[in-house]
Short mmCIF file of C-alpha atoms in Angstrom, two decimals:
data_model
loop_
_atom_site.label_atom_id
_atom_site.label_comp_id
_atom_site.label_asym_id
_atom_site.label_seq_id
_atom_site.Cartn_x
_atom_site.Cartn_y
_atom_site.Cartn_z
CA MET A 54 20.29 1.62 -3.71
CA ARG A 55 17.45 2.77 -1.47
CA GLU A 56 16.30 -0.81 -0.96
CA ALA A 57 19.84 -1.92 -0.06
CA ILE A 58 20.17 0.87 2.51
CA LEU A 59 16.80 0.03 4.06
CA GLU A 60 17.78 -3.63 4.37
CA CYS A 61 21.01 -2.71 6.18
CA ILE A 62 19.28 -0.24 8.49
CA GLU A 63 16.50 -2.73 9.20
CA ALA A 64 19.08 -5.31 10.27
CA LEU A 65 20.65 -2.78 12.66
CA GLU A 66 17.26 -1.85 14.11
CA ASN A 67 16.43 -5.51 14.66
CA GLU A 68 19.70 -6.00 16.55
CA VAL A 69 18.94 -3.05 18.84
CA LEU A 70 15.35 -4.18 19.42
CA ALA A 71 16.53 -7.73 20.12
CA LEU A 72 18.99 -6.31 22.67
CA GLU A 73 16.12 -4.53 24.40
CA ALA A 74 13.95 -7.65 24.38
CA ALA A 75 16.77 -9.73 25.90
CA GLY A 76 17.56 -7.07 28.50
CA GLY A 77 21.25 -7.05 27.52
CA GLY A 78 23.67 -9.85 26.79
CA ASN A 79 25.16 -9.14 23.38
CA VAL A 80 25.89 -5.46 23.89
CA ASP A 81 29.38 -5.79 22.41
CA GLU A 82 27.98 -7.19 19.15
CA VAL A 83 25.44 -4.38 18.84
CA LEU A 84 28.07 -1.73 19.56
CA ALA A 85 30.31 -3.30 16.93
CA SER A 86 27.47 -3.30 14.37
CA LEU A 87 26.81 0.37 15.10
CA GLY A 88 30.51 1.16 14.74
CA LEU A 89 30.75 2.46 18.31
CA SER A 90 33.39 -0.06 19.36
CA ARG A 91 35.83 1.26 16.70
CA MET A 92 35.47 4.95 17.55
CA LYS A 93 38.71 6.87 18.09
CA ILE A 94 38.04 8.80 21.30
CA GLN A 95 40.71 10.84 23.11
CA SER A 96 38.88 10.96 26.44
CA ALA A 97 39.68 8.09 28.80
CA GLN A 98 36.49 8.73 30.74
CA ILE A 99 34.27 8.22 27.70
CA ILE A 100 36.17 5.05 26.80
CA ALA A 101 35.58 3.82 30.34
CA ILE A 102 31.83 4.51 30.01
CA LEU A 103 31.66 2.48 26.80
CA ASP A 104 33.68 -0.33 28.40
CA MET A 105 31.28 -0.44 31.35
CA LEU A 106 28.35 -0.80 28.96
CA ASN A 107 30.25 -3.35 26.89
CA ASP A 108 31.14 -5.43 29.96
CA GLY A 109 27.60 -5.41 31.31
CA ILE A 110 28.37 -3.19 34.32
CA THR A 111 26.02 -0.47 33.04
CA PRO A 112 22.50 -1.93 32.55
CA VAL A 113 20.79 -1.49 29.21
CA SER A 114 18.10 1.11 29.90
CA THR A 115 15.31 2.50 27.77
CA GLU A 116 17.30 5.70 27.25
CA ILE A 117 20.29 3.74 25.94
CA ILE A 118 18.08 1.80 23.50
CA THR A 119 16.53 5.06 22.27
CA SER A 120 19.97 6.57 21.80
CA MET A 121 21.11 3.51 19.82
CA LEU A 122 18.08 3.83 17.57
CA ASN A 123 18.94 7.49 17.06
CA VAL A 124 22.43 6.38 15.98
CA VAL A 125 20.77 4.03 13.47
CA ASP A 126 18.70 6.95 12.15
CA ALA A 127 21.84 9.05 11.77
CA GLN A 128 23.53 6.25 9.84
CA LYS A 129 20.51 5.94 7.56
CA GLN A 130 20.60 9.66 6.81
CA PHE A 131 24.35 9.48 6.23
CA LEU A 132 23.98 6.59 3.76
CA HIS A 133 21.13 8.35 1.98
CA SER A 134 23.31 11.44 1.68
CA LEU A 135 26.07 9.38 0.13
CA ALA A 136 23.63 7.83 -2.29
CA GLY A 137 22.20 11.22 -3.15
CA ILE A 138 18.61 10.19 -2.55
CA LEU A 139 17.53 12.52 0.22
CA ASP A 140 14.42 14.59 -0.41
CA GLN A 141 16.46 17.57 -1.60
CA GLY A 142 18.19 15.31 -4.14
CA PRO A 143 21.86 14.77 -4.88
CA ALA A 144 24.25 17.68 -5.04
CA VAL A 145 24.85 19.02 -8.53
CA LEU A 146 28.54 18.82 -9.44
CA ASP A 147 30.34 20.93 -12.01
CA SER A 148 31.92 18.41 -14.35
CA GLU A 149 34.62 20.88 -15.50
CA ALA A 150 35.56 21.71 -11.92
CA VAL A 151 35.77 18.01 -11.07
CA ALA A 152 37.97 17.38 -14.11
CA GLU A 153 40.26 20.28 -13.17
CA GLN A 154 40.59 18.96 -9.62
CA SER A 155 41.44 15.52 -10.97
CA ARG A 156 44.18 16.97 -13.21
CA GLN A 157 45.64 18.94 -10.32
CA ALA A 158 45.62 15.84 -8.12
CA GLU A 159 47.37 13.77 -10.81
CA THR A 160 50.02 16.52 -11.30
CA ALA A 161 50.66 16.76 -7.56
CA GLU A 162 50.91 12.98 -7.27
CA GLN A 163 53.37 12.80 -10.18
CA GLU A 164 55.54 15.59 -8.71
CA SER A 165 55.49 13.82 -5.35
CA GLU A 166 56.60 10.51 -6.89
CA GLU A 167 59.42 12.25 -8.76
CA ALA A 168 60.65 13.92 -5.58
CA ILE A 169 60.59 10.61 -3.70
CA ALA A 170 62.44 8.90 -6.53
CA ALA A 171 65.16 11.60 -6.50
CA ALA A 172 65.52 11.32 -2.74
CA MET A 173 65.90 7.55 -2.93
CA GLY A 174 68.62 7.75 -5.55
CA GLY A 175 66.53 6.69 -8.52
CA GLU A 176 65.33 3.46 -6.94
CA ALA A 177 61.75 4.14 -7.94
CA ALA A 178 62.75 4.71 -11.55
CA THR A 179 64.73 1.47 -11.59
CA THR A 180 61.71 -0.35 -10.28
CA GLY A 181 59.57 1.17 -12.99
CA GLU A 182 62.02 0.06 -15.68
CA ALA A 183 62.14 -3.42 -14.23
CA GLU A 184 58.39 -3.64 -14.50
CA GLN A 185 58.55 -2.68 -18.17
CA THR A 186 61.39 -5.10 -18.99
CA ASP A 187 59.95 -8.27 -17.54
CA PRO A 188 61.10 -11.44 -19.25
CA PRO A 189 58.66 -13.07 -21.65
CA ALA A 190 58.01 -15.89 -19.20
CA GLU A 191 56.85 -13.44 -16.52
CA GLN A 192 54.76 -11.53 -19.03
CA ALA A 193 53.10 -14.77 -20.07
CA ALA A 194 52.37 -15.58 -16.45
CA LYS A 195 50.62 -12.27 -15.73
CA PRO A 196 47.55 -12.91 -17.91
CA ALA A 197 47.07 -16.20 -16.06
CA VAL A 198 46.80 -14.30 -12.78
CA LYS A 199 44.27 -11.93 -14.28
CA SER A 200 42.21 -14.78 -15.70
CA LYS A 201 42.10 -16.35 -12.24
CA ASP A 202 40.31 -13.27 -10.89
CA ALA A 203 38.12 -12.93 -13.97
CA PRO A 204 35.28 -15.23 -12.80
CA GLN A 205 35.04 -13.29 -9.53
CA GLU A 206 34.92 -9.96 -11.37
CA LYS A 207 32.28 -11.34 -13.68
CA GLY A 208 30.21 -12.48 -10.70
CA LEU A 209 30.49 -9.06 -9.10
CA ALA A 210 29.40 -7.39 -12.32
CA ALA A 211 26.38 -9.70 -12.55
CA GLN A 212 25.47 -8.95 -8.96
CA ALA A 213 25.70 -5.22 -9.56
CA ILE A 214 22.92 -5.32 -12.16
CA SER A 215 20.73 -7.97 -10.53
CA SER A 216 18.19 -5.27 -9.59
CA ILE A 217 17.31 -1.87 -10.98
CA ARG A 218 15.16 1.04 -9.82
CA VAL A 219 12.28 1.91 -12.11
CA SER A 220 9.93 4.86 -11.74
CA THR A 221 6.30 3.93 -11.06
CA ASP A 222 5.31 6.35 -13.83
CA ARG A 223 7.25 4.19 -16.25
CA LEU A 224 5.50 1.08 -14.93
CA ASP A 225 2.15 2.80 -15.41
CA ARG A 226 3.08 3.50 -19.02
CA VAL A 227 3.97 -0.16 -19.49
CA ILE A 228 0.57 -1.13 -18.07
CA GLU A 229 -1.09 1.29 -20.47
CA LEU A 230 0.80 -0.23 -23.40
CA VAL A 231 -0.26 -3.71 -22.28
CA GLY A 232 -3.83 -2.46 -22.31
CA LYS A 233 -3.49 -1.14 -25.84
CA LEU A 234 -1.96 -4.46 -26.85
CA MET A 235 -5.03 -6.21 -25.44
CA VAL A 236 -7.31 -3.87 -27.36
CA THR A 237 -5.46 -4.61 -30.59
CA TYR A 238 -5.77 -8.33 -29.88
CA ALA A 239 -9.51 -7.92 -29.27
CA VAL A 240 -9.95 -6.19 -32.64
CA ILE A 241 -8.25 -9.07 -34.44
CA ALA A 242 -9.96 -11.82 -32.43
CA GLN A 243 -13.46 -10.39 -32.86
CA GLY A 244 -13.09 -10.48 -36.63
CA GLY A 245 -12.33 -14.18 -36.45
CA LEU A 246 -14.85 -15.38 -39.04
CA GLY A 247 -12.38 -14.99 -41.87
CA ILE A 248 -9.33 -16.28 -39.98
CA ASP A 249 -8.02 -19.79 -40.54
CA SER A 250 -7.24 -22.28 -37.76
CA LYS A 251 -3.49 -21.57 -37.66
CA VAL A 252 -4.02 -17.87 -37.15
CA MET A 253 -6.63 -18.57 -34.46
CA ALA A 254 -4.17 -20.83 -32.65
CA SER A 255 -1.59 -18.05 -32.77
CA LEU A 256 -4.15 -15.61 -31.40
CA ARG A 257 -4.91 -17.93 -28.50
CA GLU A 258 -1.20 -18.11 -27.73
CA LEU A 259 -0.99 -14.33 -27.97
CA ASP A 260 -3.85 -14.06 -25.48
CA ASN A 261 -1.93 -16.32 -23.11
CA VAL A 262 1.24 -14.24 -23.48
CA ILE A 263 -0.65 -10.98 -22.87
CA SER A 264 -2.23 -12.41 -19.71
CA LYS A 265 1.18 -13.47 -18.39
CA LEU A 266 2.63 -10.07 -19.28
CA GLN A 267 -0.14 -8.33 -17.36
CA PHE A 268 0.44 -10.61 -14.35
CA GLU A 269 4.18 -9.89 -14.32
CA VAL A 270 3.68 -6.13 -14.65
CA ASP A 271 1.23 -6.15 -11.75
CA ALA A 272 3.68 -8.25 -9.69
CA ILE A 273 6.45 -5.70 -10.22
CA ARG A 274 4.34 -3.10 -8.42
CA LEU A 275 3.99 -5.27 -5.30
CA VAL A 276 5.95 -4.21 -2.22
CA PRO A 277 5.89 -5.82 1.25
CA LEU A 278 4.08 -4.12 4.09
CA LYS A 279 7.35 -4.32 5.99
CA GLN A 280 8.35 -1.00 4.45
CA ILE A 281 5.67 0.83 6.48
CA PHE A 282 5.40 -1.63 9.39
CA MET A 283 9.01 -1.25 10.57
CA PRO A 284 8.81 2.54 11.15
CA MET A 285 5.62 1.90 13.17
CA HIS A 286 7.74 0.07 15.74
CA ARG A 287 9.74 3.22 16.31
CA LEU A 288 6.59 5.35 16.39
CA VAL A 289 4.88 3.25 19.07
CA LYS A 290 8.04 3.05 21.20
CA SER A 291 8.54 6.80 21.01
CA LEU A 292 4.90 7.51 21.93
CA SER A 293 4.94 5.10 24.86
CA GLN A 294 8.05 6.77 26.29
CA LYS A 295 6.59 10.23 25.72
CA ILE A 296 3.35 9.60 27.61
CA GLY A 297 4.88 7.20 30.14
CA LYS A 298 2.99 3.99 29.29
CA LYS A 299 4.53 0.52 29.33
CA LEU A 300 3.57 -1.62 26.38
CA ASP A 301 4.63 -4.51 24.16
CA PHE A 302 4.27 -3.92 20.44
CA GLU A 303 3.86 -6.96 18.19
CA MET A 304 3.79 -7.16 14.41
CA SER A 305 2.80 -10.00 12.11
CA GLY A 306 2.14 -10.38 8.41
CA GLU A 307 4.65 -7.71 7.39
CA SER A 308 5.79 -9.94 4.51
CA LEU A 309 2.39 -9.57 2.80
CA ALA A 310 2.98 -7.79 -0.53
CA LEU A 311 0.46 -5.28 -1.88
CA ASP A 312 0.37 -2.77 -4.70
CA LYS A 313 2.69 0.16 -4.12
CA THR A 314 -0.14 2.70 -4.18
CA ILE A 315 -2.01 0.73 -1.52
CA VAL A 316 1.02 0.54 0.77
CA GLU A 317 1.65 4.27 0.41
CA SER A 318 -1.99 5.10 1.15
CA LEU A 319 -1.98 2.91 4.29
CA ASN A 320 0.83 4.76 6.03
CA GLU A 321 -1.16 7.75 7.32
CA PRO A 322 -4.23 5.75 8.50
CA LEU A 323 -2.01 3.31 10.41
CA VAL A 324 -0.14 6.16 12.11
CA HIS A 325 -3.48 7.63 13.22
CA LEU A 326 -4.81 4.28 14.49
CA LEU A 327 -1.64 3.46 16.40
CA ARG A 328 -1.52 6.91 18.00
CA ASN A 329 -5.10 6.46 19.18
CA ALA A 330 -4.38 2.96 20.49
CA VAL A 331 -1.40 4.14 22.56
CA ASP A 332 -2.87 7.44 23.75
CA HIS A 333 -6.58 6.66 24.17
CA GLY A 334 -6.84 2.88 24.03
CA LEU A 335 -4.32 1.81 26.69
CA GLU A 336 -4.79 2.78 30.31
CA THR A 337 -2.03 4.27 32.42
CA THR A 338 0.06 1.93 34.55
CA GLU A 339 -2.00 2.82 37.63
CA GLY A 340 -5.24 2.32 35.72
CA ARG A 341 -4.19 -1.12 34.52
CA ILE A 342 -3.25 -2.20 38.03
CA GLU A 343 -6.62 -1.03 39.36
CA ALA A 344 -8.37 -2.97 36.57
CA GLY A 345 -6.44 -6.13 37.48
CA LYS A 346 -4.38 -6.10 34.27
CA PRO A 347 -0.62 -6.46 33.82
CA GLU A 348 1.32 -3.20 34.03
CA THR A 349 2.51 -3.66 30.46
CA GLY A 350 -0.14 -3.15 27.82
CA SER A 351 -0.26 -4.75 24.40
CA VAL A 352 -0.63 -3.23 20.94
CA LYS A 353 -0.66 -5.50 17.90
CA LEU A 354 -0.34 -4.61 14.23
CA SER A 355 -1.12 -7.53 11.96
CA ALA A 356 -1.91 -8.19 8.32
CA TRP A 357 -3.24 -11.19 6.44
CA ARG A 358 -4.92 -12.18 3.22
CA LYS A 359 -8.25 -13.93 2.89
CA GLY A 360 -9.68 -14.56 -0.55
CA GLU A 361 -9.46 -11.44 -2.69
CA PHE A 362 -9.07 -9.08 0.27
CA ALA A 363 -6.18 -7.96 2.45
CA TYR A 364 -6.83 -7.19 6.10
CA ILE A 365 -4.78 -4.93 8.39
CA GLU A 366 -5.68 -4.86 12.07
CA VAL A 367 -4.65 -2.57 14.94
CA ARG A 368 -5.62 -4.19 18.27
CA ASP A 369 -5.00 -3.18 21.87
CA ASP A 370 -5.90 -4.68 25.26
CA GLY A 371 -6.87 -1.34 26.77
CA ARG A 372 -10.10 0.11 28.07
CA GLY A 373 -12.13 -0.50 24.91
CA LEU A 374 -14.84 1.78 23.52
CA ASP A 375 -17.73 2.82 25.75
CA PRO A 376 -20.98 2.63 23.69
CA GLU A 377 -22.92 4.79 26.16
CA ARG A 378 -20.32 7.54 26.08
CA ILE A 379 -20.13 7.38 22.28
CA LYS A 380 -23.91 7.59 21.95
CA ALA A 381 -24.09 10.56 24.33
CA LYS A 382 -21.39 12.35 22.35
CA ALA A 383 -23.15 11.59 19.06
CA LEU A 384 -26.42 13.00 20.43
CA GLU A 385 -24.59 16.07 21.68
CA LYS A 386 -23.11 16.73 18.22
CA GLY A 387 -26.38 16.01 16.43
CA LEU A 388 -25.03 12.93 14.67
CA ALA A 389 -27.58 10.56 16.23
CA ASP A 390 -31.36 10.60 16.34
CA PRO A 391 -32.64 10.56 19.95
CA ASP A 392 -35.77 8.67 18.90
CA THR A 393 -33.86 5.84 17.20
CA GLU A 394 -32.71 2.67 18.92
CA TYR A 395 -29.18 1.77 17.83
CA THR A 396 -27.36 -1.55 18.12
CA GLU A 397 -23.90 -1.60 19.67
CA ASP A 398 -22.26 -2.03 16.26
CA GLU A 399 -24.18 0.96 14.90
CA ILE A 400 -23.12 3.06 17.89
CA LEU A 401 -19.46 2.19 17.34
CA GLN A 402 -19.77 3.42 13.75
CA PHE A 403 -20.33 6.97 15.06
CA VAL A 404 -16.60 7.00 15.88
CA LEU A 405 -15.91 6.98 12.13
CA MET A 406 -18.12 9.98 11.36
CA SER A 407 -16.81 13.42 10.50
CA GLY A 408 -16.59 15.80 13.43
CA PHE A 409 -16.80 13.07 16.08
CA SER A 410 -14.17 12.89 18.83
CA THR A 411 -14.30 11.74 22.45
CA ALA A 412 -10.90 13.24 23.33
CA GLU A 413 -11.26 15.33 26.47
CA LYS A 414 -8.21 17.42 25.67
CA ILE A 415 -6.05 18.10 22.63
CA THR A 416 -2.51 16.74 22.84
CA ASP A 417 0.42 16.53 20.46
CA VAL A 418 -0.02 12.74 20.32
CA SER A 419 -3.68 12.35 19.32
CA GLY A 420 -6.95 14.19 19.67
CA ARG A 421 -5.52 17.01 17.56
CA GLY A 422 -8.86 17.90 15.99
CA VAL A 423 -8.52 15.26 13.26
CA GLY A 424 -11.11 12.55 13.80
CA MET A 425 -11.36 9.02 12.50
CA ASP A 426 -13.15 10.34 9.41
CA ALA A 427 -9.70 11.12 7.98
CA VAL A 428 -8.85 7.43 8.23
CA VAL A 429 -12.21 6.45 6.73
CA ASN A 430 -11.74 8.75 3.74
CA ALA A 431 -8.26 7.37 3.05
CA ILE A 432 -9.51 3.78 3.20
CA ARG A 433 -12.87 4.03 1.48
CA VAL A 434 -12.18 6.73 -1.09
CA SER A 435 -8.53 6.12 -2.00
CA LEU A 436 -8.43 2.32 -1.62
CA ASP A 437 -12.08 1.32 -2.17
CA GLY A 438 -11.83 -0.54 1.14
CA ASP A 439 -13.68 -0.50 4.44
CA ILE A 440 -12.97 -0.30 8.19
CA THR A 441 -14.81 -2.14 10.96
CA ILE A 442 -14.58 -1.92 14.75
CA GLU A 443 -14.56 -4.68 17.37
CA SER A 444 -14.64 -3.64 21.02
CA THR A 445 -15.21 -5.13 24.46
CA LEU A 446 -15.50 -2.56 27.24
CA GLY A 447 -12.63 -2.99 29.68
CA LYS A 448 -10.76 -5.52 27.53
CA GLY A 449 -9.71 -3.67 24.39
CA ALA A 450 -10.62 -2.70 20.85
CA ALA A 451 -9.61 -3.54 17.29
CA PHE A 452 -9.85 -1.55 14.07
CA ILE A 453 -9.81 -3.80 11.01
CA ILE A 454 -9.10 -2.42 7.54
CA SER A 455 -10.20 -4.49 4.53
CA ILE A 456 -8.87 -3.73 1.06
CA PRO A 457 -9.69 -5.45 -2.25
CA LEU A 458 -6.56 -6.93 -3.80
CA ASP A 459 -7.53 -6.53 -7.43
CA ARG A 460 -6.71 -3.28 -9.20
CA SER A 461 -9.24 -0.52 -8.82
CA ALA A 462 -12.09 -0.59 -11.29
CA ASN A 463 -11.71 3.17 -11.69
CA GLU A 464 -8.77 2.74 -14.04
CA GLY A 465 -6.64 0.05 -15.67
CA ILE A 466 -7.19 -3.39 -17.19
CA VAL A 467 -10.24 -5.16 -15.78
CA GLU A 468 -12.62 -7.98 -16.58
CA ALA A 469 -16.03 -6.59 -17.49
CA LEU A 470 -19.47 -7.42 -18.84
CA VAL A 471 -20.43 -5.72 -22.09
CA CYS A 472 -24.15 -4.89 -22.03
CA ARG A 473 -26.61 -3.12 -24.32
CA VAL A 474 -29.41 -0.72 -23.38
CA GLY A 475 -31.51 1.07 -26.03
CA GLY A 476 -28.97 0.50 -28.76
CA GLU A 477 -26.09 1.85 -26.64
CA THR A 478 -23.26 -0.25 -25.25
CA PHE A 479 -22.18 -0.05 -21.62
CA ILE A 480 -19.58 -1.79 -19.47
CA ILE A 481 -20.11 -3.16 -15.95
CA PRO A 482 -16.88 -4.18 -14.12
CA SER A 483 -16.97 -7.89 -13.30
CA ARG A 484 -15.55 -7.34 -9.82
CA ASP A 485 -18.98 -6.05 -8.74
CA VAL A 486 -21.00 -8.76 -10.53
CA VAL A 487 -22.52 -11.67 -8.59
CA GLU A 488 -24.53 -13.32 -11.35
CA ILE A 489 -26.66 -12.77 -14.45
CA TYR A 490 -30.34 -13.63 -14.07
CA VAL A 491 -33.34 -13.63 -16.44
CA PRO A 492 -36.42 -12.88 -14.27
CA ASN A 493 -40.01 -13.85 -14.82
CA THR A 494 -42.77 -11.26 -14.80
CA ASN A 495 -44.23 -12.55 -11.52
CA GLU A 496 -40.84 -12.16 -9.79
CA VAL A 497 -40.85 -8.37 -10.19
CA VAL A 498 -42.90 -6.39 -7.64
CA GLU A 499 -43.64 -2.64 -7.73
CA LEU A 500 -43.70 -0.97 -4.33
CA PRO A 501 -46.12 1.84 -3.33
CA ASP A 502 -43.36 4.46 -3.59
CA GLY A 503 -42.66 3.47 -7.22
CA ARG A 504 -39.53 1.41 -6.57
CA GLU A 505 -39.25 -2.15 -7.87
CA THR A 506 -37.85 -5.36 -6.43
CA VAL A 507 -36.98 -8.66 -8.05
CA ASP A 508 -36.87 -12.11 -6.50
CA VAL A 509 -33.64 -13.84 -7.54
CA ARG A 510 -33.74 -17.46 -6.39
CA GLY A 511 -35.53 -16.59 -3.18
CA GLU A 512 -33.47 -13.47 -2.41
CA VAL A 513 -35.18 -10.11 -2.93
CA HIS A 514 -33.12 -7.26 -4.43
CA SER A 515 -33.86 -3.73 -5.51
CA LEU A 516 -34.40 -3.57 -9.27
CA LEU A 517 -32.62 -0.73 -11.09
CA ARG A 518 -33.52 -0.08 -14.71
CA LEU A 519 -30.26 1.23 -16.17
CA GLY A 520 -32.03 3.08 -18.98
CA ASP A 521 -34.05 5.17 -16.48
CA HIS A 522 -30.87 6.31 -14.67
CA LEU A 523 -29.13 7.24 -17.92
CA GLY A 524 -32.11 8.81 -19.72
CA ILE A 525 -32.23 6.07 -22.38
CA VAL A 526 -35.38 4.32 -23.62
CA PRO A 527 -34.70 0.55 -23.61
CA GLU A 528 -35.48 -1.47 -26.71
CA ILE A 529 -36.96 -4.33 -24.65
CA GLN A 530 -39.86 -3.42 -22.35
CA ASP A 531 -40.90 -6.91 -21.28
CA VAL A 532 -39.26 -8.00 -18.04
CA ASP A 533 -39.07 -11.68 -18.99
CA LYS A 534 -37.15 -10.79 -22.16
CA SER A 535 -34.62 -8.59 -20.44
CA GLN A 536 -31.61 -9.60 -18.37
CA THR A 537 -30.59 -8.48 -14.90
CA VAL A 538 -27.03 -8.20 -13.64
CA VAL A 539 -26.91 -8.79 -9.87
CA VAL A 540 -24.15 -6.63 -8.40
CA ARG A 541 -22.79 -6.15 -4.92
CA THR A 542 -20.86 -3.30 -3.30
CA GLY A 543 -20.06 -3.94 0.36
CA ASP A 544 -23.06 -5.63 1.98
CA TYR A 545 -25.61 -4.14 -0.42
CA LYS A 546 -26.93 -6.03 -3.45
CA ALA A 547 -29.12 -4.92 -6.32
CA ALA A 548 -30.18 -6.09 -9.77
CA ILE A 549 -29.46 -3.86 -12.78
CA MET A 550 -31.82 -4.47 -15.73
CA VAL A 551 -30.38 -4.23 -19.26
CA ASP A 552 -31.62 -5.23 -22.70
CA ASP A 553 -28.89 -7.80 -23.25
CA VAL A 554 -25.56 -9.02 -21.87
CA ILE A 555 -23.38 -9.40 -24.95
CA ARG A 556 -20.17 -10.95 -23.58
CA GLN A 557 -17.46 -10.81 -20.96
CA GLN A 558 -14.00 -9.57 -21.88
CA GLN A 559 -11.04 -7.59 -20.63
CA VAL A 560 -11.28 -3.86 -21.23
CA VAL A 561 -9.04 -0.88 -20.57
CA ILE A 562 -10.86 1.66 -18.38
CA THR A 563 -9.76 5.27 -18.54
CA ARG A 564 -11.06 8.24 -16.60
CA PHE A 565 -12.76 11.15 -18.30
CA THR A 566 -10.38 13.94 -19.25
CA VAL A 567 -13.02 16.48 -18.18
CA PRO A 568 -15.04 16.46 -14.91
CA VAL A 569 -18.17 14.87 -16.38
CA GLU A 570 -19.53 13.93 -12.94
CA GLU A 571 -19.58 17.62 -11.97
CA VAL A 572 -21.63 18.56 -15.05
CA PHE A 573 -23.98 15.57 -15.38
CA ASP A 574 -25.51 13.60 -12.54
CA VAL A 575 -24.92 10.20 -14.09
CA PRO A 576 -23.39 7.06 -12.51
CA LEU A 577 -20.46 6.69 -14.90
CA LEU A 578 -16.80 5.98 -14.14
CA GLY A 579 -15.27 6.73 -17.50
CA TYR A 580 -14.96 4.95 -20.80
CA GLY A 581 -13.57 1.54 -21.68
CA MET A 582 -11.60 0.56 -24.78
CA MET A 583 -12.75 -2.74 -26.22
CA GLY A 584 -11.06 -2.84 -29.59
CA GLU A 585 -13.70 -2.18 -32.21
CA SER A 586 -15.24 0.66 -30.19
CA ASP A 587 -15.34 2.41 -26.83
CA ALA A 588 -18.15 2.22 -24.30
CA LEU A 589 -19.14 4.06 -21.13
CA VAL A 590 -18.40 2.32 -17.80
CA VAL A 591 -21.19 2.12 -15.22
CA ASP A 592 -20.29 3.16 -11.67
CA THR A 593 -22.21 0.46 -9.79
CA GLU A 594 -21.19 1.80 -6.38
CA GLU A 595 -22.63 5.26 -7.09
CA LEU A 596 -25.72 3.74 -8.68
CA LEU A 597 -26.45 1.61 -5.61
CA GLN A 598 -25.64 4.48 -3.25
CA LYS A 599 -28.19 6.74 -4.96
CA MET A 600 -30.77 3.95 -4.79
CA ASP A 601 -30.06 3.48 -1.09
CA GLU A 602 -30.42 7.22 -0.40
CA ARG A 603 -33.67 7.34 -2.32
CA SER A 604 -35.12 4.40 -0.39
CA SER A 605 -34.16 5.91 2.98
#
């Protein structure tokens, strides 16, 4: 029901916005869609005002468009109230009271019909008897009429159940059951030495079915970005009117579908970025004229997919970011080192740091004491993504959010490498793995500070011995007999040395039920179910981050 209401409201909003873009024209159609042309109004003056707008005598102003959008909001709230899906939930009805009211209504209706029949000299009763004493031919004809409408009723019934609402908690339980099904399959498949060819063929088919089931379950969770993009249109328009700036707002890529949790987590960062673009990014009308720009600024919200990442960009053609001003502010707040030379890209990254803000005054639009670090935390921590900045002073700036499309390695069903170190089994998520490499002794170099590097096909990486970070003595000490797993998180690569890489398979990763990371300083995500046993999951991002901090 919620989706149906949103579709109807979205259509009304598009009509109003199209009316604004055209500067008028089809006002009568928009008024009819909003139900304003069918209002029963007693005042002739108000009717005359509506007629003047309908006939094009009254121009379509910004205030009228805003009022129409407010009418759309009121209709949305009204429909949600009818559907009982407002935040406070549907009203709780007393079933006995409702039944008693129904009986009273039926009694009153029956008494009313009897009174009417008495007043009309029994005509109603005669009609009722005639309906009960139809000839057989007429009675035979009646089912034919009913059967004529039957296909239509059947079609309506099918349409009514073409979609259902399912709680995301229930979907998560389905995903968990799919994971357990995969684990059970792995147990059977790994004991395949005593299984004949027919059973193995059935297992391969089962593996195919499980993979398709996982794909369909993941697809159910996908929702289009349109659900959060459309309200942004209203937000930007409201802000521009509030601070008196003229702008055109463009959206693209709203049909891109992402996981529901990703879409929900993007809402707050996008609101923050758009507020900053309108309030700080765009110049005033006078400022744009002095800079030789059109009076109307431009703000664009776009989304696209490239490879295994989704990108969301907020771009404006305003004043851009001033690197000198940012650097001075960073030095003032102690975020920058005065003796260090920074590139322009490095200076722009100060904007994303906690406690940094160039707002000269606090307003109720932006600059409210909440810096860009709130956006960074939502993107990097919640979504395992990243945010980059592009800026040209005097021409505009763009904030680009990148998000991995695959499910988070912190939990769920993932592809992984099963490795062994010192007799213990560990899991490394495949999403972080670049390649597996067996180094030679002369390719490993020990640095003066004790760190090691390894040359992998001409590219030098930091070498991390997994056993040293987990307090485990490896069974294989010789470098040329060990294996290294080259991993990458962001732009940083490293090689993790293990005794052996056993295989690659799908595992079900589950978080620890107790806060292990607060008790032990170990780079572990949780544990993974593989079928015959469980194994600890290596947190490659934390492992590389600790290595990076140690080297710096």
